PDB file of C-alpha atoms and ligand atoms in Angstrom:
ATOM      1  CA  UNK A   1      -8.372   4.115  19.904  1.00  0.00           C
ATOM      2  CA  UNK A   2     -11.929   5.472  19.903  1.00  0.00           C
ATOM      3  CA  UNK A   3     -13.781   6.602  22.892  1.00  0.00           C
ATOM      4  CA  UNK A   4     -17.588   6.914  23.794  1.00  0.00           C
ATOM      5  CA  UNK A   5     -17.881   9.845  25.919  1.00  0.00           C
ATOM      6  CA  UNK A   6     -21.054   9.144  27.365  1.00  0.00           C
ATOM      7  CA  UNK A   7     -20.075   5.790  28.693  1.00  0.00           C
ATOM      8  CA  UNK A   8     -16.392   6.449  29.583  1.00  0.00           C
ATOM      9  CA  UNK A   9     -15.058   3.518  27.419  1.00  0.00           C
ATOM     10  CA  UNK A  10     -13.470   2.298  24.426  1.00  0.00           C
ATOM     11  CA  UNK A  11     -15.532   2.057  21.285  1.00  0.00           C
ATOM     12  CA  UNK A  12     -13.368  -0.649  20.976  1.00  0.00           C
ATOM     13  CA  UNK A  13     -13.384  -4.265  22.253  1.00  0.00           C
ATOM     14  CA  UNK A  14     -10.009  -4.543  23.157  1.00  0.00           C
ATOM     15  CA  UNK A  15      -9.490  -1.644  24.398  1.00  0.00           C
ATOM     16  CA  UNK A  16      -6.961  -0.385  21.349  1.00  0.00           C
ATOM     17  CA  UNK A  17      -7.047  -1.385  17.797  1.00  0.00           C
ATOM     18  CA  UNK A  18      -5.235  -1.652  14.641  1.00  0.00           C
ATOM     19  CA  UNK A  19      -5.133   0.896  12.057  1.00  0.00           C
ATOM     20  CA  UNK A  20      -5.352  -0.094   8.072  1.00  0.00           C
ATOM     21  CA  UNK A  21      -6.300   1.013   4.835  1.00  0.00           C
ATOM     22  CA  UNK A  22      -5.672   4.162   3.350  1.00  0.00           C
ATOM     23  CA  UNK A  23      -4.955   6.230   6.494  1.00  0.00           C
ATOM     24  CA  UNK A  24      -1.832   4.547   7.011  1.00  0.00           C
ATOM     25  CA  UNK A  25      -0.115   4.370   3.872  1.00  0.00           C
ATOM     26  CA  UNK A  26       1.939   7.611   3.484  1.00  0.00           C
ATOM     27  CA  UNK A  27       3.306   6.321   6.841  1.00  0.00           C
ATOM     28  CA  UNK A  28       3.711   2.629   5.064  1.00  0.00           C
ATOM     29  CA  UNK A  29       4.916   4.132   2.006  1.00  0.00           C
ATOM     30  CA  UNK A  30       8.088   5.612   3.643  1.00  0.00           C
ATOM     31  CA  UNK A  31       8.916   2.603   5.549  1.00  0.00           C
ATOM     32  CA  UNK A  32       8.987  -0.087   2.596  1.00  0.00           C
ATOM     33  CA  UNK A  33      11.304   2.925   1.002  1.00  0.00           C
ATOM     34  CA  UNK A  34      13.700   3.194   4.120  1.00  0.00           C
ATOM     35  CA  UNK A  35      13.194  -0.566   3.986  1.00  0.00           C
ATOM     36  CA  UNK A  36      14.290  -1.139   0.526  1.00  0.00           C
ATOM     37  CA  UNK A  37      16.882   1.337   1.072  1.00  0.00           C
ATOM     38  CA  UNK A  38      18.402  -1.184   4.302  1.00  0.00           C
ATOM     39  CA  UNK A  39      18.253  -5.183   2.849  1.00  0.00           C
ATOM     40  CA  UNK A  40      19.509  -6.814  -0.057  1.00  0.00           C
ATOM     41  CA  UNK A  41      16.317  -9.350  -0.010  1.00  0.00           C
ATOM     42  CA  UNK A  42      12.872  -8.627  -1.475  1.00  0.00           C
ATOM     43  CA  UNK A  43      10.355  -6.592  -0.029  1.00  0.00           C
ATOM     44  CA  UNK A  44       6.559  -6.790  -0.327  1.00  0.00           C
ATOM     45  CA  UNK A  45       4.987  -3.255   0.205  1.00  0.00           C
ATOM     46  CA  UNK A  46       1.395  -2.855   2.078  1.00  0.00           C
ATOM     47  CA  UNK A  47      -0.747  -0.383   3.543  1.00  0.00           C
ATOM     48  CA  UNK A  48      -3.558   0.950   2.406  1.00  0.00           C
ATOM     49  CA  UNK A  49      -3.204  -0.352  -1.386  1.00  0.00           C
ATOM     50  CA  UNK A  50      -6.334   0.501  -2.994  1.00  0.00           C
ATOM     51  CA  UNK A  51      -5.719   1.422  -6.252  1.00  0.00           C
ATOM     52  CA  UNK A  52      -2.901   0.988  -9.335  1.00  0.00           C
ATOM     53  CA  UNK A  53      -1.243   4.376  -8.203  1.00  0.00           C
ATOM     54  CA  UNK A  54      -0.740   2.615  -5.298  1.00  0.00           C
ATOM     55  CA  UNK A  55       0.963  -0.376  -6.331  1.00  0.00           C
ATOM     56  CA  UNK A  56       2.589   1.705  -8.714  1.00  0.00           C
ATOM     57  CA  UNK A  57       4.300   3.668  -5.633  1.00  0.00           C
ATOM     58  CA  UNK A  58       5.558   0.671  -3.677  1.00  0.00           C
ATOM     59  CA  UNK A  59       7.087  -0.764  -6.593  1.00  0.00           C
ATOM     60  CA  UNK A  60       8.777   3.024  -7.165  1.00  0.00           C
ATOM     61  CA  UNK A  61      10.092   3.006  -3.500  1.00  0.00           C
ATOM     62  CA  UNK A  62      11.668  -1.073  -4.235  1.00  0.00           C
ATOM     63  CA  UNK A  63       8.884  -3.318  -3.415  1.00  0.00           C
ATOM     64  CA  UNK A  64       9.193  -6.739  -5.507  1.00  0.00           C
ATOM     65  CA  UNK A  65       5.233  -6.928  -4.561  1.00  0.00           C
ATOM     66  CA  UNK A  66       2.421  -5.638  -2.954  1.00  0.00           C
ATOM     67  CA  UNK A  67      -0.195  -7.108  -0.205  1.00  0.00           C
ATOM     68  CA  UNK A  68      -4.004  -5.749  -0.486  1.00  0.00           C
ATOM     69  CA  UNK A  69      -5.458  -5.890   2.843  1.00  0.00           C
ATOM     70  CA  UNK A  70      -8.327  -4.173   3.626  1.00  0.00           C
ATOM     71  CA  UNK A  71      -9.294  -3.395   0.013  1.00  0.00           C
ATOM     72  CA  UNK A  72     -10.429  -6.382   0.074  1.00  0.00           C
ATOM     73  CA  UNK A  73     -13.047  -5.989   2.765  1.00  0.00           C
ATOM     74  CA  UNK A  74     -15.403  -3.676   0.398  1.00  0.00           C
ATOM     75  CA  UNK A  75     -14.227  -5.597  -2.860  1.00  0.00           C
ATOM     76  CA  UNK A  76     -13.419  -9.105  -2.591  1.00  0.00           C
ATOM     77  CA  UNK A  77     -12.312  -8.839  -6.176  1.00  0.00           C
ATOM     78  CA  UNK A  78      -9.773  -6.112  -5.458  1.00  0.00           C
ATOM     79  CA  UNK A  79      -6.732  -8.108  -6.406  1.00  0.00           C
ATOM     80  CA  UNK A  80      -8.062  -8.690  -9.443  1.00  0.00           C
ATOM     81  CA  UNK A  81      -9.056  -5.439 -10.234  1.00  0.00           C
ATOM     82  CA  UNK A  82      -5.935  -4.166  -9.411  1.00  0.00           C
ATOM     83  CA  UNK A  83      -3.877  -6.745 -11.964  1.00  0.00           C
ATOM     84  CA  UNK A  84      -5.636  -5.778 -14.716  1.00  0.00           C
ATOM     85  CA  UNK A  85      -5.500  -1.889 -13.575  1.00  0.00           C
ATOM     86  CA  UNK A  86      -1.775  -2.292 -12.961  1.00  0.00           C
ATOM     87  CA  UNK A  87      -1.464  -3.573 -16.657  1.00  0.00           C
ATOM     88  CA  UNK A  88      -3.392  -0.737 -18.281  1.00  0.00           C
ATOM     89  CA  UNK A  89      -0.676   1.637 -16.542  1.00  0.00           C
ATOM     90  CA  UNK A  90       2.292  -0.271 -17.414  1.00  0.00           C
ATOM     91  CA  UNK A  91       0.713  -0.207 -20.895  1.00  0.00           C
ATOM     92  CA  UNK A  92      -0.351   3.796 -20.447  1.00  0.00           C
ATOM     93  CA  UNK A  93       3.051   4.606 -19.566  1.00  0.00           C
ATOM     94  CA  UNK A  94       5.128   2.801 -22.188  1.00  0.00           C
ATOM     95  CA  UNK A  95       6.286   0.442 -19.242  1.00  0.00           C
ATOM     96  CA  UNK A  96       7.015  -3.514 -20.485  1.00  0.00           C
ATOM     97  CA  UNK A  97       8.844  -4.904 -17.273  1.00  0.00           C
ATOM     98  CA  UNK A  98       8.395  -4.393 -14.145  1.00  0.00           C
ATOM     99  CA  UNK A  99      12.200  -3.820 -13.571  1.00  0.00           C
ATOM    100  CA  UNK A 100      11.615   0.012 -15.210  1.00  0.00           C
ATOM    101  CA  UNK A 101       9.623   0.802 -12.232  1.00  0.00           C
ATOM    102  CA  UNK A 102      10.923  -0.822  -9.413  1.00  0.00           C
ATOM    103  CA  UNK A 103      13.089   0.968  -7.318  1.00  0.00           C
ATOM    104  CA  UNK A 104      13.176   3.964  -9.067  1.00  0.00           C
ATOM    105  CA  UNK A 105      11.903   6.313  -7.125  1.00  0.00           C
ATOM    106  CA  UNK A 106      14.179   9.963  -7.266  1.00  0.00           C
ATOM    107  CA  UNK A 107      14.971  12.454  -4.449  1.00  0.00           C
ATOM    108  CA  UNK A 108      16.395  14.614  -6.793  1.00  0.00           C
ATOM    109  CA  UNK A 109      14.550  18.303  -7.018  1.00  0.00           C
ATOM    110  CA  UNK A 110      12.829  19.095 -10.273  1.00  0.00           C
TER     111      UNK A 110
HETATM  112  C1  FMN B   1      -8.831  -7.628  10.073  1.00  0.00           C
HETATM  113  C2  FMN B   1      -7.334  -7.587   9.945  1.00  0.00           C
HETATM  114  C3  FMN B   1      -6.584  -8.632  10.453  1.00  0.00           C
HETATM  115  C4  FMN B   1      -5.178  -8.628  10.365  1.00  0.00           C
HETATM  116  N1  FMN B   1      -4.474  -9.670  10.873  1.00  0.00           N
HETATM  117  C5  FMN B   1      -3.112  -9.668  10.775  1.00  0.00           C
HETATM  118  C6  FMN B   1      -2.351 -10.758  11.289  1.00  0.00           C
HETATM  119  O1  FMN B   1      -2.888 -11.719  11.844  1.00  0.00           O
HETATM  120  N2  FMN B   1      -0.998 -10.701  11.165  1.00  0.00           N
HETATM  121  C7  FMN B   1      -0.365  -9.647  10.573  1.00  0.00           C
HETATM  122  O2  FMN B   1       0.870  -9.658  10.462  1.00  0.00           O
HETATM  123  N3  FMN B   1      -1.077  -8.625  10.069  1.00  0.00           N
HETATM  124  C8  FMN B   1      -2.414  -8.598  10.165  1.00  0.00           C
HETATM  125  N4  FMN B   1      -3.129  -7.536   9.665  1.00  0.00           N
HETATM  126  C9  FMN B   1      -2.387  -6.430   9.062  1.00  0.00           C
HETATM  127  C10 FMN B   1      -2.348  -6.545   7.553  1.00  0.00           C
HETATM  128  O3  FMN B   1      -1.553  -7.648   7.149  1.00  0.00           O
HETATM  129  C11 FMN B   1      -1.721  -5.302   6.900  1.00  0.00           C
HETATM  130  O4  FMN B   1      -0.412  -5.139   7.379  1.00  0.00           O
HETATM  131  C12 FMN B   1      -2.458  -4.051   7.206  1.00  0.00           C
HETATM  132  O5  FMN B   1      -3.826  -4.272   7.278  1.00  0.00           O
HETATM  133  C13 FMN B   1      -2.111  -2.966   6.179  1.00  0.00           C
HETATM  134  O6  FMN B   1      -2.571  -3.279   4.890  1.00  0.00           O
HETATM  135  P1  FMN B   1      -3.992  -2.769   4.343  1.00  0.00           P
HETATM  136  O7  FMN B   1      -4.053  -1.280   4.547  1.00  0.00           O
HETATM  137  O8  FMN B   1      -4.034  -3.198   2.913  1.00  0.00           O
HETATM  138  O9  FMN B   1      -5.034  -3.484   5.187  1.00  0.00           O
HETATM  139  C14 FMN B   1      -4.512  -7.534   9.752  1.00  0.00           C
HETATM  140  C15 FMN B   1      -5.309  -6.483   9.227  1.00  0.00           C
HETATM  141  C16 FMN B   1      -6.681  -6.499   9.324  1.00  0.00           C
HETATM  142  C17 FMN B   1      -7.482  -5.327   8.754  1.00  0.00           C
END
């Protein structure tokens, strides 16, 4: 929610909204992991995907896939983008299938 002081209501039509993008995703991020952690069938990871880094973090936590939402709002081409970008970083970090990074994610310390 947002609220206009000087008229006493919602800067909002409704009078509550929903929240997107970047704000939400370390809130996202931890529920496709607990998620992944709970069902056997695959899991597509969004919130607030923006960037490679991101996908690259929802496929660490288990996600077979990623959804771009409002990325897409400032650049229509995000999905795009974000294919080629996700290839540079497989190819930056020695990665060839997507199976090396998926699910990998460590609690371990250190
Ligand atoms: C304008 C807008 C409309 C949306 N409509 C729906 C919808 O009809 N059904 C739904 O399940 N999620 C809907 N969502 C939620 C998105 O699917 C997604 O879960 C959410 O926006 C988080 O991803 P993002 O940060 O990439 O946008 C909508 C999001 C936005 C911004």
């Amino acid at each position: 929610m947002a609220v206009d002081q000087r008229t006493r209501r919602s800067r909002l039509g409704n009078p509550t909204g929903g929240l997107s993008g970047p704000a939400i995703k370390p809130i996202t991020l931890r529920l496709v992991w607990e998620a992944c952690k709970a069902v056997k069938i695959p899991v597509l990871g969004l919130g607030g995907v923006e960037t490679a880094t991101d996908v690259l973090d929802y496929l660490l936590m288990g996600a077979n896939a990623v959804q771009v939402g409002t990325a897409s709002f400032t650049d229509p081409q995000a999905s795009e983008r974000l294919e080629r970008d996700v290839r540079e970083a497989f190819f930056d970090s020695n990665l060839f299938v997507i199976n090396e990074l998926i699910g990998k994610f460590s609690t371990e310390i250190g």
